XYZ file of C-alpha atoms in Angstrom:
483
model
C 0.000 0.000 0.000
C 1.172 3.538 -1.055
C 0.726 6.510 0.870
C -1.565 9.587 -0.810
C 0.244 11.761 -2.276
C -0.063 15.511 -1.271
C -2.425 17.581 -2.323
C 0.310 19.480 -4.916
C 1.155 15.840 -5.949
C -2.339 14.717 -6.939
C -2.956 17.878 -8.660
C -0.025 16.746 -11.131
C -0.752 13.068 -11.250
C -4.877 13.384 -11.477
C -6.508 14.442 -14.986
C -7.086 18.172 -14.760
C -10.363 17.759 -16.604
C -11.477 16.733 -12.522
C -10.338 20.316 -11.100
C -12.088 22.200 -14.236
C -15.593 19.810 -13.469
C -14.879 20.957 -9.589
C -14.876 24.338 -10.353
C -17.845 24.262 -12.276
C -20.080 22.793 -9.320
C -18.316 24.974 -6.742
C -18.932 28.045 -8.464
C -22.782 26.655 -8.675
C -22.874 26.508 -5.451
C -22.684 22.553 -4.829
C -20.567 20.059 -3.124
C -18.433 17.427 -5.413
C -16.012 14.943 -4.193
C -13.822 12.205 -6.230
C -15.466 8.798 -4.549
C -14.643 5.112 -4.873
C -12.663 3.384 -6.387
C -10.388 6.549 -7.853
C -9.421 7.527 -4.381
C -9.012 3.723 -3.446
C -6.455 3.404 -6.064
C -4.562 6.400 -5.417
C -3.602 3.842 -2.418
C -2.827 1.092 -4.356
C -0.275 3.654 -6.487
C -2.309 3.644 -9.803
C -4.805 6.477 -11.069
C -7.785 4.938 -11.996
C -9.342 5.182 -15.637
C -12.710 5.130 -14.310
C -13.368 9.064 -12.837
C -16.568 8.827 -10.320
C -17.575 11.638 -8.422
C -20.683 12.430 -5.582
C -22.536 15.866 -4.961
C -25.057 17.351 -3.435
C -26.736 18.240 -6.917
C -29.342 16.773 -7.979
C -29.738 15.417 -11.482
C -31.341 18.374 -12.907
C -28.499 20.540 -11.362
C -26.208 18.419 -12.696
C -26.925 18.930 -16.200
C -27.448 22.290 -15.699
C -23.356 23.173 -14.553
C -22.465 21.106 -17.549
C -24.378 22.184 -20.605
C -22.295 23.407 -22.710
C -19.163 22.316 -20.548
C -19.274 18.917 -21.777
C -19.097 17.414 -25.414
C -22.108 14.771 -25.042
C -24.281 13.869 -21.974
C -26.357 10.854 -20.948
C -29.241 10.837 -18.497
C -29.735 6.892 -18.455
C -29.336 6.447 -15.219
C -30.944 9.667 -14.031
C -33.462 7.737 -11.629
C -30.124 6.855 -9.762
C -29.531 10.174 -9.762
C -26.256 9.584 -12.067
C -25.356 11.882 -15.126
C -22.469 10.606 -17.234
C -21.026 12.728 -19.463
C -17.676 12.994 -22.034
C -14.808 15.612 -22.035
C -12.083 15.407 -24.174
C -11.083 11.557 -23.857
C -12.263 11.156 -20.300
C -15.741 9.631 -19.656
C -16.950 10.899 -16.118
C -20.125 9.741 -14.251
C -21.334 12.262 -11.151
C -24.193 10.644 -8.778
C -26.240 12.500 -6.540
C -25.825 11.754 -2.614
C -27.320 8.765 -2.343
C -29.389 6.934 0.979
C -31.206 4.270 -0.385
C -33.206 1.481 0.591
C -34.131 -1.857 -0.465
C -36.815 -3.713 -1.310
C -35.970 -6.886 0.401
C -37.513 -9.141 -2.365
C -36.287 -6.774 -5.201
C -33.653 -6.484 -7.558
C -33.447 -2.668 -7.520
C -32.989 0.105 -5.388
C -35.574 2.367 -3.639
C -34.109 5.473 -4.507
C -33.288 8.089 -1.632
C -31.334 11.116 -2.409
C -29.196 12.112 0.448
C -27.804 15.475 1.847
C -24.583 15.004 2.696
C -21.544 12.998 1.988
C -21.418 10.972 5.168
C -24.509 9.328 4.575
C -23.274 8.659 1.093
C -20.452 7.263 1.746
C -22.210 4.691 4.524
C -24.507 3.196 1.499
C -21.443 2.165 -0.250
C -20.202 -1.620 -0.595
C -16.702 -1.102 1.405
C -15.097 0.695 3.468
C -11.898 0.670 0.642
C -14.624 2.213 -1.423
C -16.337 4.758 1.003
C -13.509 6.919 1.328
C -14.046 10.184 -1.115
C -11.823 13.409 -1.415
C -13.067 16.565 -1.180
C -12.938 18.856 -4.532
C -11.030 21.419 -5.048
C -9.110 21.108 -1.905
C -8.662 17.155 -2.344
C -9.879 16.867 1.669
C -9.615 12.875 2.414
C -12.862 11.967 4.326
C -12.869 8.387 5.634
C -15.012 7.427 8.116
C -14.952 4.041 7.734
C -11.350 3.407 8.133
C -11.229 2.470 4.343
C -7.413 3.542 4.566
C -7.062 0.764 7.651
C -8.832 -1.924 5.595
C -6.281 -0.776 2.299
C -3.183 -1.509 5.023
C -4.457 -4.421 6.462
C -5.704 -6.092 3.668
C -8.914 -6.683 4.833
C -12.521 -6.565 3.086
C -15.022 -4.578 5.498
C -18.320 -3.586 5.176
C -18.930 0.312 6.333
C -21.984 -0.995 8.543
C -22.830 -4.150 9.540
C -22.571 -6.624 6.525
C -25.448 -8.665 6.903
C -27.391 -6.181 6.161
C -25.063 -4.663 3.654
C -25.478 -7.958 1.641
C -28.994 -7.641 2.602
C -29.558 -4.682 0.793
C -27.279 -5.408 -2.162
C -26.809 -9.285 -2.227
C -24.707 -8.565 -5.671
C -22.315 -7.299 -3.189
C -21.453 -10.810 -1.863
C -20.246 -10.951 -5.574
C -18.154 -8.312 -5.665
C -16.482 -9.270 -2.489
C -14.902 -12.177 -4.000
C -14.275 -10.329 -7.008
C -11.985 -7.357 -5.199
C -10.680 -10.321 -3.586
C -9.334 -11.782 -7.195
C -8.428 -8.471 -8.380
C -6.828 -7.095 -5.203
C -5.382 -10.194 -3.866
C -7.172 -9.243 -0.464
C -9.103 -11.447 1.865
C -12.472 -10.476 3.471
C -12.504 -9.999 7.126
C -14.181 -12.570 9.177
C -17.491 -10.767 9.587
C -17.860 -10.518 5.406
C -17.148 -14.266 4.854
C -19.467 -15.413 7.985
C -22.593 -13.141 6.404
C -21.837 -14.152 2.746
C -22.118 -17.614 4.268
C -25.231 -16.768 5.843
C -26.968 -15.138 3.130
C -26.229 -17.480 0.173
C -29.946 -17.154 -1.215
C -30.211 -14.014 -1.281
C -27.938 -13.622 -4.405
C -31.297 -15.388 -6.016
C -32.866 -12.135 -6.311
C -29.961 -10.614 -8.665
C -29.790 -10.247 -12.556
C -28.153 -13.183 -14.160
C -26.489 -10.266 -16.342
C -25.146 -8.997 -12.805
C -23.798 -11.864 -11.434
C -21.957 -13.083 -15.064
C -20.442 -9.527 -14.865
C -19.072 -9.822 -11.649
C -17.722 -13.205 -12.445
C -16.236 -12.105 -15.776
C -14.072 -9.583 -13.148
C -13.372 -12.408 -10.878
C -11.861 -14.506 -13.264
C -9.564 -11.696 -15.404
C -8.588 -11.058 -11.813
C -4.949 -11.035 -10.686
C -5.782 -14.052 -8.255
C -9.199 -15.698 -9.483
C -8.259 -18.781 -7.272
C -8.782 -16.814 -4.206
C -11.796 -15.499 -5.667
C -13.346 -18.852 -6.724
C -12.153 -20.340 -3.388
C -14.463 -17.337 -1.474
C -17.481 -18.689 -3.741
C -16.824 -22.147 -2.709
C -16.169 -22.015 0.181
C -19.192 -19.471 1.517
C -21.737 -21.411 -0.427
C -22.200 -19.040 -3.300
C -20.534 -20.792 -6.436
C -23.613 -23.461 -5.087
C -25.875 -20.616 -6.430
C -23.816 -19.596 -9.350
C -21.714 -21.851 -10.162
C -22.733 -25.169 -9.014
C -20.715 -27.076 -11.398
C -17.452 -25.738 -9.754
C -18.713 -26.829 -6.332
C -19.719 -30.158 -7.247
C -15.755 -30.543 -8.564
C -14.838 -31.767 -5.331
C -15.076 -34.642 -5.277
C -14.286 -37.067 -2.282
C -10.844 -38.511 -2.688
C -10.950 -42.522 -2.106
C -9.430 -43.450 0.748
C -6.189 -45.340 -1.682
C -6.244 -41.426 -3.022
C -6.308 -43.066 -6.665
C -7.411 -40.364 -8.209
C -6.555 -37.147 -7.753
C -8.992 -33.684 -6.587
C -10.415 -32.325 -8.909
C -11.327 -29.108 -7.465
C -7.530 -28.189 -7.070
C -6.300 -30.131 -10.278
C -8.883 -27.524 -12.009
C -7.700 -24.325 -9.700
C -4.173 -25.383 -10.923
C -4.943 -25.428 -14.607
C -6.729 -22.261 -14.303
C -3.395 -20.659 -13.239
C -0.733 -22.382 -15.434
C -3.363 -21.205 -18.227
C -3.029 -17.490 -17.001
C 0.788 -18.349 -17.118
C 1.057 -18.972 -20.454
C -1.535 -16.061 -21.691
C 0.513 -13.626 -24.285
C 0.705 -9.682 -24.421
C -1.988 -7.969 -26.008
C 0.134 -8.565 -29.873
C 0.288 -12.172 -28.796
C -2.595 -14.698 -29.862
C -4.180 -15.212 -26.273
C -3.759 -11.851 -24.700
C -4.449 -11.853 -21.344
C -6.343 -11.254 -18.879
C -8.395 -13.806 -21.809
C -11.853 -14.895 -20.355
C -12.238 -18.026 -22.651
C -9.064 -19.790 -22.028
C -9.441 -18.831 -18.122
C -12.940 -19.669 -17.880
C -12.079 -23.214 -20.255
C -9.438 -24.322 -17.673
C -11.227 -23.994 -14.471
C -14.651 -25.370 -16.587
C -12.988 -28.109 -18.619
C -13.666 -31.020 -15.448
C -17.049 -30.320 -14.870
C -18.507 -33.165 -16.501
C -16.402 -35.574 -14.146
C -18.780 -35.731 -11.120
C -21.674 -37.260 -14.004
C -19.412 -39.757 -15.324
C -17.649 -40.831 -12.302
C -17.348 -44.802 -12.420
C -15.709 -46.868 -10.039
C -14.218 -50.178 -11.802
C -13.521 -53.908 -10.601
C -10.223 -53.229 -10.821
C -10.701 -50.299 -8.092
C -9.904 -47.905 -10.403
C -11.762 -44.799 -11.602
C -12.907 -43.354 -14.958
C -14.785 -40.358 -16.039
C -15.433 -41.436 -19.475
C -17.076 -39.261 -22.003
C -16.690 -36.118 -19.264
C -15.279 -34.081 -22.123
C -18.690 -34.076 -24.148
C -20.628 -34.107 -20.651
C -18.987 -31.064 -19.929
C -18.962 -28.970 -22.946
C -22.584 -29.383 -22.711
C -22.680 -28.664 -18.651
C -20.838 -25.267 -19.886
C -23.115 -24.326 -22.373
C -26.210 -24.629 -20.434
C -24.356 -22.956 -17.489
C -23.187 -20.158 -19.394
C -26.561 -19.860 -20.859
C -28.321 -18.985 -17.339
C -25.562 -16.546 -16.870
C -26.585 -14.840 -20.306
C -23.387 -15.052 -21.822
C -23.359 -14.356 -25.302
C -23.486 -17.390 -28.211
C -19.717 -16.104 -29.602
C -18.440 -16.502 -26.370
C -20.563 -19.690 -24.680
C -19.666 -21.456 -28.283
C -15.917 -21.018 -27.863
C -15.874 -21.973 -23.967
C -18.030 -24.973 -24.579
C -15.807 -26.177 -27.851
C -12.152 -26.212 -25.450
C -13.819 -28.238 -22.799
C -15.223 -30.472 -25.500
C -11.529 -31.016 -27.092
C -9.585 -30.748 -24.048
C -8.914 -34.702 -24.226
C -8.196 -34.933 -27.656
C -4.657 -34.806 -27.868
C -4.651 -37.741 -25.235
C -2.902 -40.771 -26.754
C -0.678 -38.958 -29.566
C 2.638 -39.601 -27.247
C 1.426 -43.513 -27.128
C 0.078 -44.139 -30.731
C 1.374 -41.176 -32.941
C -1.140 -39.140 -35.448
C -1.285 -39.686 -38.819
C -1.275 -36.426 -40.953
C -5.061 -36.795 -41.403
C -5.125 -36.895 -37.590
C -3.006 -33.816 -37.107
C -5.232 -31.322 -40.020
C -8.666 -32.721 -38.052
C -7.407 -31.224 -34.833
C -6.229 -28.127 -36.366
C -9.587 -27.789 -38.394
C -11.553 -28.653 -35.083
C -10.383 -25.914 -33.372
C -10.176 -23.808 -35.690
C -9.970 -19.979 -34.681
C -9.514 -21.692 -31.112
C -5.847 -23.752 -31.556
C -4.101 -20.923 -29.857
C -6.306 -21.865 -26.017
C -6.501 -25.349 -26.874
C -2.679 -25.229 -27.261
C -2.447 -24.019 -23.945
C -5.729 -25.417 -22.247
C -3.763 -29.106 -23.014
C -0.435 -27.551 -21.790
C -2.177 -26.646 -18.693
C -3.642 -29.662 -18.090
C -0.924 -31.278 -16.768
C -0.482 -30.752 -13.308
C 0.863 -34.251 -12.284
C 3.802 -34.652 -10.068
C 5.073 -37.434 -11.588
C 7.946 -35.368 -13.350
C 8.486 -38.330 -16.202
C 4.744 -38.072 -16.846
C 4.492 -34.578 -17.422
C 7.636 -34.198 -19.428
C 6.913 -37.140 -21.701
C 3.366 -34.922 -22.176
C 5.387 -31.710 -22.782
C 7.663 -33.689 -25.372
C 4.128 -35.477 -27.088
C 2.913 -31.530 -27.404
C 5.750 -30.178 -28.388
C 5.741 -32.583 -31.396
C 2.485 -32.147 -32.317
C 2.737 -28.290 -32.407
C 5.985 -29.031 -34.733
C 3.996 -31.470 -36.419
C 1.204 -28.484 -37.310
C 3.904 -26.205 -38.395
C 5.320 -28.467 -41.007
C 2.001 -29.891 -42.282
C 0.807 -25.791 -42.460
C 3.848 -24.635 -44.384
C 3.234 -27.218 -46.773
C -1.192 -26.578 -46.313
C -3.018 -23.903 -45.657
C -4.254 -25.452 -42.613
C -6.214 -22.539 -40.892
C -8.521 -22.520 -44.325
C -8.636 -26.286 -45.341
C -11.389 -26.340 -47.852
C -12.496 -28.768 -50.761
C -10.962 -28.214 -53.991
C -14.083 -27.966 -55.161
C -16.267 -25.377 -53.983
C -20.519 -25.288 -54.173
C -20.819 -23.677 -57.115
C -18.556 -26.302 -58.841
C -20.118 -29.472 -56.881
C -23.765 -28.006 -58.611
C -22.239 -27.666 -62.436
C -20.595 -31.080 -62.020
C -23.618 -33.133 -61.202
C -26.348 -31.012 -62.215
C -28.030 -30.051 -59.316
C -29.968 -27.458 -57.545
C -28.970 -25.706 -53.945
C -29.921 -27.754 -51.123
C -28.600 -31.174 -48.728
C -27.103 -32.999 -51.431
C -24.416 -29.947 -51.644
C -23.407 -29.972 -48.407
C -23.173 -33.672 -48.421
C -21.286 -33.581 -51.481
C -19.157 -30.875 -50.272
C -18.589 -32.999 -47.005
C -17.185 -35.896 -48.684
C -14.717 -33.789 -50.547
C -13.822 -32.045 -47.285
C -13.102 -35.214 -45.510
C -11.069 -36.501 -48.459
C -8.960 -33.486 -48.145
C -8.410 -34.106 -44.582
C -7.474 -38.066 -44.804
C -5.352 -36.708 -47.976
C -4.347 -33.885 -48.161
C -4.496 -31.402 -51.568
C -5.654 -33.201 -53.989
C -5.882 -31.347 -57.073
C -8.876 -30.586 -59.049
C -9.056 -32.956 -61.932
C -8.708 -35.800 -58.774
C -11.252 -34.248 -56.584
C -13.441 -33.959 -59.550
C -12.997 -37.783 -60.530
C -13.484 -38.589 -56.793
C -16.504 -36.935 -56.554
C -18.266 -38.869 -59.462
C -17.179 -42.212 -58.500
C -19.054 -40.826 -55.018
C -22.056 -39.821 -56.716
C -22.820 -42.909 -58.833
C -23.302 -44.318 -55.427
C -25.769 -41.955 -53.954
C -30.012 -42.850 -54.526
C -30.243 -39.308 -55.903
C -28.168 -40.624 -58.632
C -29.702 -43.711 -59.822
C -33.004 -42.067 -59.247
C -31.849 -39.843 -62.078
C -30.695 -43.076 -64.552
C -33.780 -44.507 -63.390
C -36.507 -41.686 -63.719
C -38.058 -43.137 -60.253
C-alpha cells in the first residue's frame, strides 16, 4: 500500500479535466467529491481510468453546470440520480448523494437522495470504497477506516454486513471479485454473512452476477476469488458445477482432486496467456474460464471399476454441454458460450498422440476442429498437466511439443487454418447437375473429408473422386432410373 500523495502531488498526477468539473459545481454553489474506487487506487499507487464523483446536486443541477461544458451527456441512469457525461477523452459519471433502501424481495434500489456525503459514503459496498476526497481542496474523508482496511488487507463492510449484503446481495459478488483483483481477503465478519446469506444472491440479474464473475476470473488471483465462492456457499448458487468438482478422494487417493487439479490449470493457463500482440492476450476470459470449466462433466461420469480404479469417461462431451447450459443462465453471449463450450469439448483430444502417434489426417482434423480456437486449446492441453510425476508430465510436454511441430510443417506445406475442398458449391452443382440444397453440403462434405485423410488433392482428382461418389448416392440412380 502507497501513501496519498499531497495535495500538490495529486494535482499533477490526477486528470485536470477533474479540477475544471470541480470548479464548475463549486462556483454553482454545490458540493463534489472524487469517490470510490479513484481515491481507493490512489492507495494502491495507480490512477484509476474510471473518474466517479458524488454531490449534493441533484440530477437536474447536474446537467445544468455542464451544458455546454461537456461534449455529449447521458441521463440513463438519471433515476439513480447519475449523469455521465464525455470531455475530451475522459468519460466521467457524477451521482447524486445517495441513501437508499431496499426492497428486500427486489432487484433494484428504492431510490433516496441524500444530503450530505457521510450518509453517502455509509450506502457504499466497502469501506476501501467509502472513502471520497473533497474537490477542489482534495480533503480525504474516511469514516470508515477504508485507509485501515487498504493496510491491512482486509474486506469490510462500512456498517454491519449482513445487512449490507442484505440490501445489495450482488455485493457478496463483488467481495470475491476485489478479492481476485486485489489479492485481499475479506474480514471474518464478510465471509461469515456471505455464508449466511447465500440465497439471497437469487434475487440478482443473471447479467449482474456473469459480470461480476467475468471480473473475478480476469482477476490477478481468481483462485482466491473462486475459493471465497466455494467455500461461503455461493458458487452453489452460481456456479454449481465448480462446487460439485470436489469430489471425495478414495481413501487409496487413486485419483486425484479435482477441485484443485482444475484451480491449478486455471493458473498455469493465465501463465502462459501472451501480451496484447500475442494470440491469447491476457487477462483472456475463454481460455481462463475453459481451464477452471474443462472437469465439470467428471462428477456425471464418475465410475468406479472392478479393478478399483476410476474413470470419467465421455466427461469431455458431458462437460462442454454442462458449460453451455451454465453459461446460458448466466446470459453469456453465443460467440463466447460457443468457444468456452468447444475447449472443454476437445480438451482430451490430444490424449494418446505420445502412445500411438497421429497420422497427418489426424493432425489437419485437430487443427480444423479448433479452428480460430488452436491458440487456447494449445495451452488449455499444456495446462492440463499438473501431475507430479515429473516423467509423466515431461513425456506430455515432449508429445505436445511434437504435435505443435507437427502443425507447423504440415501448415507450411497446407493452408491449414482454411482447409477447404478443392471444389467449392458452385462447382459441386455444375458437375452433377443439381440445384442448392442437402445434397451440396453432403457432397461438399465428402470432398472435405477426403482433403483431410489426404491432403491437396488437385482438381481434376477431386473432380474424378466426386463422381465415382455420386454414382453411389439414390439421388443418382433415381436420375438413370426416372423413379
Amino acid at each position: 500500500m502507497h501513501a496519498l500523495p499531497s495535495p500538490d502531488a495529486l494535482r499533477q498526477i490526477l486528470p485536470s479535466v477533474i479540477f475544471d468539473l470541480a470548479d464548475r459545481f463549486v462556483a454553482a454553489g454545490h458540493e463534489l467529491s472524487l469517490v470510490g474506487g479513484p481515491v481507493r487506487d490512489l492507495y494502491l499507487g495507480r490512477v484509476s481510468p474510471d473518474l466517479d464523483f458524488t454531490t449534493s446536486a441533484r440530477p437536474e443541477e447536474t446537467i445544468k453546470v455542464i451544458s455546454g461544458w461537456a461534449d455529449n451527456i447521458w441521463d440513463v441512469g438519471r433515476e439513480f440520480g447519475t449523469i455521465a457525461l464525455k470531455k475530451g477523452e475522459h468519460t466521467l459519471e457524477v451521482t447524486t448523494y445517495r441513501a437508499d433502501a431496499y426492497d428486500s424481495q427486489s432487484r433494484k434500489p428504492i431510490v433516496a437522495f441524500g444530503d450530505n456525503l457521510h450518509d453517502d459514503l455509509f450506502r457504499r459496498d466497502f469501506t476501501m470504497n467509502s472513502m471520497a476526497l473533497r474537490l477542489p481542496q482534495l480533503e480525504l474523508v474516511d469514516p470508515f477506516d477504508g485507509v485501515s482496511s487498504l493496510k491491512d488487507q482486509s474486506i469490510r463492510t462500512p456498517g454491519a454486513p449482513d445487512v449490507s449484503f442484505s440490501d445489495d446481495p450482488l455485493r457478496m459478488m463483488r467481495a470475491a471479485r476485489f478479492a481476485s483483483q486485489l489479492k485481499i481477503e475479506v474480514s471474518a465478519e464478510v465471509r461469515q454473512a456471505m455464508s449466511e446469506m447465500t440465497d439471497r444472491i437469487d434475487i440478482i440479474s443473471a447479467e449482474r452476477v456473469r459480470d461480476e464473475l467475468v471480473k473475478l476470473i480476469n482477476g490477478a488471483d481468481p483462485r482466491a476469488g473462486i475459493n471465497l465462492l466455494v467455500e461461503t456457499g455461493l458458487a452453489d448458487k452460481v456456479l454449481p458445477e465448480v462446487s460439485a468438482l470436489r469430489l471425495e478422494i478414495d481413501e487409496h487417493h487413486r485419483h486425484k482432486d479435482v477441485y484443485q487439479h482444475s484451480l491449478t490449470v486455471l493458473e498455469q493457463a493465465i501463465a502462459l496467456e501472451t501480451d496484447q500482440d500475442g494470440p491469447v492476450p491476457g487477462p483472456n476470459f475463454v481460455l481462463r474460464f475453459a481451464a477452471l470449466m474443462h472437469d465439470i462433466g467428471k462428477p456425471a461420469t464418475r465410475k468406479f471399476e472392478p479393478n478399483g480404479a476410476v474413470s470419467f469417461r465421455h466427461h469431455d462431451v458431458v462437460g462442454s454441454k454442462l458449460v453451455k447450459a451454465r453459461m446460458r443462465t448466466l446470459r453469456f453471449d453465443k460467440e463466447t458460450t460457443k468457444a468456452v463450450a468447444r475447449l472443454v469439448e476437445l480438451h482430451m483430444r490430444f490424449y494418446g498422440y505420445g502412445d500411438a502417434g497421429w497420422t497427418d489426417s489426424a493432425v489437419r482434423r485437430y487443427v480444423t476442429d479448433a479452428g480460430d480456437l488452436l491458440e487456447h486449446l494449445h495451452r488449455l492441453t499444456r495446462s492440463d498437466v499438473t501431475t507430479r510425476n515429473r516423467k509423466k508430465s515431461d513425456r506430455l510436454a515432449f508429445a505436445y511439443d511434437d504435435l505443435e511441430e507437427r502443425i507447423a510443417q504440415i501448415a507450411e506445406q497446407e493452408e491449414l487454418k482454411a482447409i477447404r475442398p478443392d471444389l467449392d458449391g458452385q462447382q459441386i452443382m455444375a458437375l452433377l447437375g443439381i440445384k442448392p440444397g442437402p445434397v451440396v453440403g453432403r457432397a461438399y462434405n465428402f470432398l472435405l473429408e477426403l482433403r483431410l485423410d489426404e491432403g491437396p488433392l488437385g482438381e481434376e482428382v477431386a473432380i474424378e473422386r466426386l463422381r465415382a461418389w455420386w454414382k453411389e448416392q439414390p439421388e443418382a440412380q433415381e436420375a438413370v432410373t426416372g423413379e
